[in-house]
Coordinates of C-alpha atoms in Angstrom, one line a residue:
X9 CA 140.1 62.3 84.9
X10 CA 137.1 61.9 82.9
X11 CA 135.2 63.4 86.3
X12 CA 137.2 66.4 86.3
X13 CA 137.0 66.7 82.5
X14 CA 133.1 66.7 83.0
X15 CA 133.2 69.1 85.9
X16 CA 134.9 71.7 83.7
X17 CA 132.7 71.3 80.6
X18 CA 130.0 71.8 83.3
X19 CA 131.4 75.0 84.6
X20 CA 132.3 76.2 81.0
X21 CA 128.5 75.2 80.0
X22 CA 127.1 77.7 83.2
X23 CA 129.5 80.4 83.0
X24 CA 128.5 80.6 79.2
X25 CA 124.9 80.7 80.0
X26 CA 125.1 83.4 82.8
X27 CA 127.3 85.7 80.7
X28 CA 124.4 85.2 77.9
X29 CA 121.8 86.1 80.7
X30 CA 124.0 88.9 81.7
X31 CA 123.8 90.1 78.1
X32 CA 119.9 90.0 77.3
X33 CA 119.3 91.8 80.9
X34 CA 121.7 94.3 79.6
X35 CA 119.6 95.0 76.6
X36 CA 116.4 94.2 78.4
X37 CA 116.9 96.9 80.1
X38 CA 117.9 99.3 78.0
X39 CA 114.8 98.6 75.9
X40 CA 113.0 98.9 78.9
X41 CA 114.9 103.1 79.5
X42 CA 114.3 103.4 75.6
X43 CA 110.3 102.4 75.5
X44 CA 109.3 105.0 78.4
X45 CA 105.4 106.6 77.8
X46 CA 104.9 110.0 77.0
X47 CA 102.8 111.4 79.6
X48 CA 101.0 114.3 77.4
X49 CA 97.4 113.1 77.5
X50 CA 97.6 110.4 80.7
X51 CA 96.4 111.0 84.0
X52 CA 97.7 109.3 87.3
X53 CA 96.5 109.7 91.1
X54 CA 98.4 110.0 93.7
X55 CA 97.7 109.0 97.4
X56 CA 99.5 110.9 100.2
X57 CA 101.1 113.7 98.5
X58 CA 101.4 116.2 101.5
X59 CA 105.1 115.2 101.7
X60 CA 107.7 112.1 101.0
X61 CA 107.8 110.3 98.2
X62 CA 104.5 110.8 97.0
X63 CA 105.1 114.9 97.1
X64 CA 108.2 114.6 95.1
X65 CA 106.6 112.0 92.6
X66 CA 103.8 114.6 91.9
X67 CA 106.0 117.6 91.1
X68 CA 108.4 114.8 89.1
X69 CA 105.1 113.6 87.0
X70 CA 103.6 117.2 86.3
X71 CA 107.2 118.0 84.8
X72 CA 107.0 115.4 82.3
X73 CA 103.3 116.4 81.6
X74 CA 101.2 114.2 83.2
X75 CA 97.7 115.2 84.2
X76 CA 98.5 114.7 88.3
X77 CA 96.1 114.3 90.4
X78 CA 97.5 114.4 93.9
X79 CA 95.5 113.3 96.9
X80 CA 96.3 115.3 100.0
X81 CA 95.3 114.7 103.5
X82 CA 95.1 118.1 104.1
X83 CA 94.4 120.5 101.1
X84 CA 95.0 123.2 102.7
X85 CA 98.5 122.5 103.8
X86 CA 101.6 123.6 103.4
X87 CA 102.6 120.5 101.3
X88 CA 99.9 120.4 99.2
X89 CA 100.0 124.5 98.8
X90 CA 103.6 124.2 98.0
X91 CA 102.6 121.6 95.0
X92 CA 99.7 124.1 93.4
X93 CA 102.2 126.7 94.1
X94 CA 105.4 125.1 92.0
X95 CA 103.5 123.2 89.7
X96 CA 101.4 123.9 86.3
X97 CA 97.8 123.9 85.6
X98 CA 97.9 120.1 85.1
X99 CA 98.5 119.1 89.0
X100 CA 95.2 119.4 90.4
X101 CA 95.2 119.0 94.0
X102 CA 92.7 116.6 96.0
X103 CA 91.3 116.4 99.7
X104 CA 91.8 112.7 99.7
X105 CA 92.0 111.0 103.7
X106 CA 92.4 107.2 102.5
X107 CA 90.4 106.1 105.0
X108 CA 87.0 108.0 104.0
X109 CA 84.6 106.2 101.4
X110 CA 83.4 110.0 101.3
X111 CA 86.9 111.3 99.8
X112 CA 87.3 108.2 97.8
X113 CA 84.3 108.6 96.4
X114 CA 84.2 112.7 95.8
X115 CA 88.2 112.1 94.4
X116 CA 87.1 109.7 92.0
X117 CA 83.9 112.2 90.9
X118 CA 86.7 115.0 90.3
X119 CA 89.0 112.8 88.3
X120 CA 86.1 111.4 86.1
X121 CA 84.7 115.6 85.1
X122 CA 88.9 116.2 84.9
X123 CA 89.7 112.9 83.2
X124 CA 92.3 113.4 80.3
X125 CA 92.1 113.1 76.8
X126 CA 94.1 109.2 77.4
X127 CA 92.5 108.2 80.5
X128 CA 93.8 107.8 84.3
X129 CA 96.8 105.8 82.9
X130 CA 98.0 104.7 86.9
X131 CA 97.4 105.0 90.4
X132 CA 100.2 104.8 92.9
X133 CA 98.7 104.3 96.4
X134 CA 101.4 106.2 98.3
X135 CA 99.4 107.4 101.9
X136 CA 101.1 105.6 104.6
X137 CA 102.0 106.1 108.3
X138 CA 104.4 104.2 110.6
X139 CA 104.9 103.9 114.5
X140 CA 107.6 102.0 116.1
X141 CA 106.7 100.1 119.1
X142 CA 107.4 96.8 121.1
X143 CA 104.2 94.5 120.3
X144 CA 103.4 94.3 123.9
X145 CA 103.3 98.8 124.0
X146 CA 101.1 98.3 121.5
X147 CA 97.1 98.6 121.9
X148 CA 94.7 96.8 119.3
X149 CA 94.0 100.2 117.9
X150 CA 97.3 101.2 117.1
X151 CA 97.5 97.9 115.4
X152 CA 93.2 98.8 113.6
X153 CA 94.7 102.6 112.7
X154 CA 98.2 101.1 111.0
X155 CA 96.0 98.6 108.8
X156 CA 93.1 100.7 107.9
X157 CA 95.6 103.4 106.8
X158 CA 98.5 101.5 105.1
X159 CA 96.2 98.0 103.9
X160 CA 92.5 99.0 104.1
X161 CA 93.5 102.6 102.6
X162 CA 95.0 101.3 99.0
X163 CA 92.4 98.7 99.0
X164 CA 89.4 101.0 99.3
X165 CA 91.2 103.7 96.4
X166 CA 91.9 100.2 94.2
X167 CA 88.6 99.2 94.5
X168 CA 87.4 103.2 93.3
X169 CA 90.2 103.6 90.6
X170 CA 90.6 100.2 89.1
X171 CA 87.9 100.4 86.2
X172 CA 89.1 103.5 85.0
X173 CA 93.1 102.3 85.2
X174 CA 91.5 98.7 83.2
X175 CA 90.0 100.6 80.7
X176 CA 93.5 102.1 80.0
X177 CA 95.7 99.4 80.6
X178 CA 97.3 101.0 82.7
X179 CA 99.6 101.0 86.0
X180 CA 98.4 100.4 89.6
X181 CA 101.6 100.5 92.1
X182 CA 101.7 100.3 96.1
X183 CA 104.6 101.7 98.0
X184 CA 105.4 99.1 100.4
X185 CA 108.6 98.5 102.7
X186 CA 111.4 96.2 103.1
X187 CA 109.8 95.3 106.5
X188 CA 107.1 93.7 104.6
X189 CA 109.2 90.8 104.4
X190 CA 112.0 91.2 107.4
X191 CA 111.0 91.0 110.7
X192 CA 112.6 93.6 113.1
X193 CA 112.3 94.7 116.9
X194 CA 109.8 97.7 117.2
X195 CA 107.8 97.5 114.1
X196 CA 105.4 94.6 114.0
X197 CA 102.3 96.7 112.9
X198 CA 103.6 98.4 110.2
X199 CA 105.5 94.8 109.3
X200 CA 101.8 93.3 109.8
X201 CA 100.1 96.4 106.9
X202 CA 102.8 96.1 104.4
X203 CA 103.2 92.5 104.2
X204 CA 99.3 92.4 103.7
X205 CA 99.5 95.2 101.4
X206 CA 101.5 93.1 99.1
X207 CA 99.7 89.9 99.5
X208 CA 96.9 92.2 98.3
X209 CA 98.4 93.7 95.2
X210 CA 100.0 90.4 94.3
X211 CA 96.5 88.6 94.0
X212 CA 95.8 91.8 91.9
X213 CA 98.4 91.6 89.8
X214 CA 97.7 88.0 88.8
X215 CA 94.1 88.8 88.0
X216 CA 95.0 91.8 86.2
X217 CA 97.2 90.2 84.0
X218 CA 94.6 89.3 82.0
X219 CA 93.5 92.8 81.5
X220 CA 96.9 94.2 80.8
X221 CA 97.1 96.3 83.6
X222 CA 100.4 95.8 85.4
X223 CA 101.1 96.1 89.0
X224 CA 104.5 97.0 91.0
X225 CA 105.1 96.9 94.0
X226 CA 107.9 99.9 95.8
X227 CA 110.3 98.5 98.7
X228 CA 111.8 101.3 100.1
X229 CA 114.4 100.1 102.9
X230 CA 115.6 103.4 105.9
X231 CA 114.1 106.5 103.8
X232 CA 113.4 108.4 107.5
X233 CA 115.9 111.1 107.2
X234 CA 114.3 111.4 103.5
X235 CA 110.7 112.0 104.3
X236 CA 110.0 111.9 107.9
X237 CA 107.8 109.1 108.4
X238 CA 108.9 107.7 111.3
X239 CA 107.8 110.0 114.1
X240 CA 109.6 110.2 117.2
X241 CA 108.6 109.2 120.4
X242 CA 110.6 109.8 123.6
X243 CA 110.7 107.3 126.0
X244 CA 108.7 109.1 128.7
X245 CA 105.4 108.7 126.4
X246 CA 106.1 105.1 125.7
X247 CA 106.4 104.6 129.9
X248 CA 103.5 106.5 130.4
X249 CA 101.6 104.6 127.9
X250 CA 102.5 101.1 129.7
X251 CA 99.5 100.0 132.0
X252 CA 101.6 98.6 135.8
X253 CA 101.8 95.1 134.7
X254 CA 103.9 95.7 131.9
X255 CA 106.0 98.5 133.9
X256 CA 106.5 95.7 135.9
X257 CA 108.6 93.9 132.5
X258 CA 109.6 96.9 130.7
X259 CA 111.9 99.2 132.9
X260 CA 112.4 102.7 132.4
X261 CA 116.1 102.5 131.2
X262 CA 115.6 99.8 128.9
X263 CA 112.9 102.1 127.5
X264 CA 115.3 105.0 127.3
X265 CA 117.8 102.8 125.9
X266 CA 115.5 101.6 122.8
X267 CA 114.3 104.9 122.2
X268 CA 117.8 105.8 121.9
X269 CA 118.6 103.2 119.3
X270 CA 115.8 104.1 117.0
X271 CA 116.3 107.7 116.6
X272 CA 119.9 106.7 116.0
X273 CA 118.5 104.4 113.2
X274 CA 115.7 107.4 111.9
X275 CA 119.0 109.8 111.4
X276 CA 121.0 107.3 108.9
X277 CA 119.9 105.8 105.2
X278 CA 119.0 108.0 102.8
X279 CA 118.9 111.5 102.4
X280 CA 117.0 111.7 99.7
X281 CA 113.7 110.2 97.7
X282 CA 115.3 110.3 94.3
X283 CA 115.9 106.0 94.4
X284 CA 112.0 105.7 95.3
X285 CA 110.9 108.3 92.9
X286 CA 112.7 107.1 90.1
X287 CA 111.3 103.9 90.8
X288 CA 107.7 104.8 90.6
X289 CA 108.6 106.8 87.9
X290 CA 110.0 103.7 85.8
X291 CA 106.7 101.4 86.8
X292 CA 104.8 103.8 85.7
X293 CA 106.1 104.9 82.4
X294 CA 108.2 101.7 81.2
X295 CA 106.7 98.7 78.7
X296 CA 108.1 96.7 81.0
X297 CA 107.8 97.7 85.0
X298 CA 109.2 95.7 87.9
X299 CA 106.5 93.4 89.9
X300 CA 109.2 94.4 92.9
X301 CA 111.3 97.1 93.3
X302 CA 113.9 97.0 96.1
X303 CA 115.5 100.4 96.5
X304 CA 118.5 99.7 99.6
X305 CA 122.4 100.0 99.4
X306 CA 124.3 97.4 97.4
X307 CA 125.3 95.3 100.4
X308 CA 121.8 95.5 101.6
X309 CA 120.1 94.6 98.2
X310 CA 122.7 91.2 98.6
X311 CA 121.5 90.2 102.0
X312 CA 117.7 90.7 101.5
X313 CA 117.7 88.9 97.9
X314 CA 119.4 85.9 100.4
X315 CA 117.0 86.0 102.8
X316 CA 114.2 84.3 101.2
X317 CA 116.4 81.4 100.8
X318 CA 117.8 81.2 104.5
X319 CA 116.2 79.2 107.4
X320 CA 113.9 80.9 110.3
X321 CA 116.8 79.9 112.1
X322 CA 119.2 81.7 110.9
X323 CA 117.4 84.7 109.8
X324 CA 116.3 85.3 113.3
X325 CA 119.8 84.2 114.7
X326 CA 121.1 87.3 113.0
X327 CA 119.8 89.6 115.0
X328 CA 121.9 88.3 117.9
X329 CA 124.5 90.1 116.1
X330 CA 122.7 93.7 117.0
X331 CA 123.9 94.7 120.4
X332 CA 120.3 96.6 120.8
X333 CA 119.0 92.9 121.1
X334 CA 122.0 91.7 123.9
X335 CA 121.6 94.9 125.9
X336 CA 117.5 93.9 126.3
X337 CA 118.2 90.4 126.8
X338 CA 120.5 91.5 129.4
X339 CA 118.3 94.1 130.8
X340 CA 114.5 92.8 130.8
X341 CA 115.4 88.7 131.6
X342 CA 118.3 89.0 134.3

């Protein structure tokens, strides 16, 4: 009796403390809406602006008077026309390829003779491409030209921007992906950038600390329909790619079916950036930013807070669960 008397106290005792801990995040984070900087004055870079998230963060920022910097790829595109073309004075545009000590260089020469009253207050390292493929339809350069992009990239630009952003205090945040940290059929080099991406701006983040610069990191989950990302490849130029020994493994309907499956999987999640921008948006101009920001549906945001705490085994069991991973079974090992 005494047990069960114990047990409850117990239960009272927890339920107590989580309703407490329920009420300080509450009013955590509506301190944290409240105490949101005033971007008159501040200047923040962006990295891959031509379209996506990126595009729409610039536009969002110049709004609320930042000074906006916005690294484009190509200048004289149509995405980065369109931004000089709906924004004010204050959004300069940049030639900035990510991979370029040149550009780096030349981009951070233009933001120091344009630099703000405040200072460059953030930089978001945005510019990022992905590729779905099969490991084994990969080449070691498609694996060189996803890192140097998506890791190598945001290092080169920290490395260029991060006195000015100390000198501030201010905000350095990566946009990253949920497959940083879930492994999935076709997308083991972009898996392999992103997950050193944020081992990267983790070991910043601690050494910045000291500084008070804070870093976030963005975890976007299926924004293809949203910004167009993931570009399509038809199954005839992933068999045409194969060299005769792995024709020999990887069949032509198999092919046909998986190439099936992922533009079925590019045409659903999210329609549009607003959850990613807003994010961004809230590390950069909150006292208190995120370290992670995980931007999926509810029931997705349940699983993938779980994950961490499941074993390999199950985690990879699940994905017996996806007929896509039955059907090639079936097909490639019978």
């Amino acid at each position: 009796m005494s047990g069960t008397f114990l047990i409850g106290q117990v239960i009272g005792c927890l339920s107590t403390v989580a309703l407490l801990i329920f009420m300080v995040t509450k009013l955590v984070s509506c301190q944290q809406r409240s105490c949101l900087l005033d971007g008159r004055g501040y200047g923040v870079l962006i990295t891959g602006c031509d379209s996506g998230f990126g595009h729409q963060l610039a536009r969002c920022l110049d709004q609320k008077g930042f000074v906006v910097f916005a690294g484009c790829l190509f200048p004289d595109g149509n995405g980065a026309q369109t931004l000089t073309k709906h924004s004010t004075c204050n959004l300069k545009v940049l030639k900035l390829d990510v991979t370029s000590d040149a550009d780096v260089e030349q981009a951070r020469k233009v933001v120091l003779e344009n630099l703000p009253e405040k200072g460059l207050w953030a930089v978001v390292n945005n510019a990022g491409i992905t590729q779905w493929a099969e490991i084994e339809w990969s080449t070691i350069r498609d694996f060189s030209n996803m890192v140097d992009i998506n890791l190598f990239g945001s290092i080169r630009t920290t490395i260029a921007f991060l006195p000015l952003v100390r000198a501030s205090k201010g905000r350095m945040v990566y946009t990253s992906s949920i497959f940083s940290f879930f492994t999935c059929l076709n997308m083991g080099a972009y898996s392999v950038s992103k997950r050193g991406l944020e081992a990267f701006a983790d070991c910043l983040r601690v050494e910045m600390a000291s500084f008070g610069v804070k870093v976030s990191i963005i975890q976007p989950g299926n924004f293809s329909r949203a910004t167009d990302i993931l570009k399509m490849m038809n199954s005839a130029d992933i068999w045409d790619k194969l060299d005769k020994e792995k024709k020999l493994i990887f069949n032509r309907q198999y092919i046909r079916l998986a190439s099936k499956y992922f533009a079925s999987a590019c045409s659903s999640g999210f329609k549009t950036t607003n959850m990613v921008t807003d994010a961004m948006l809230h590390a950069i101009t909150s006292s208190q930013p995120k370290h992670r920001y995980l931007l999926v549906s509810t029931t997705e945001s349940f699983f993938f807070k779980l994950l961490p705490f499941l074993p390999t085994v199950l985690t990879d069991g699940i994905f017996s669960f996806n007929n896509i991973y039955a059907k090639r079974k079936e097909m490639l090992y019978n």
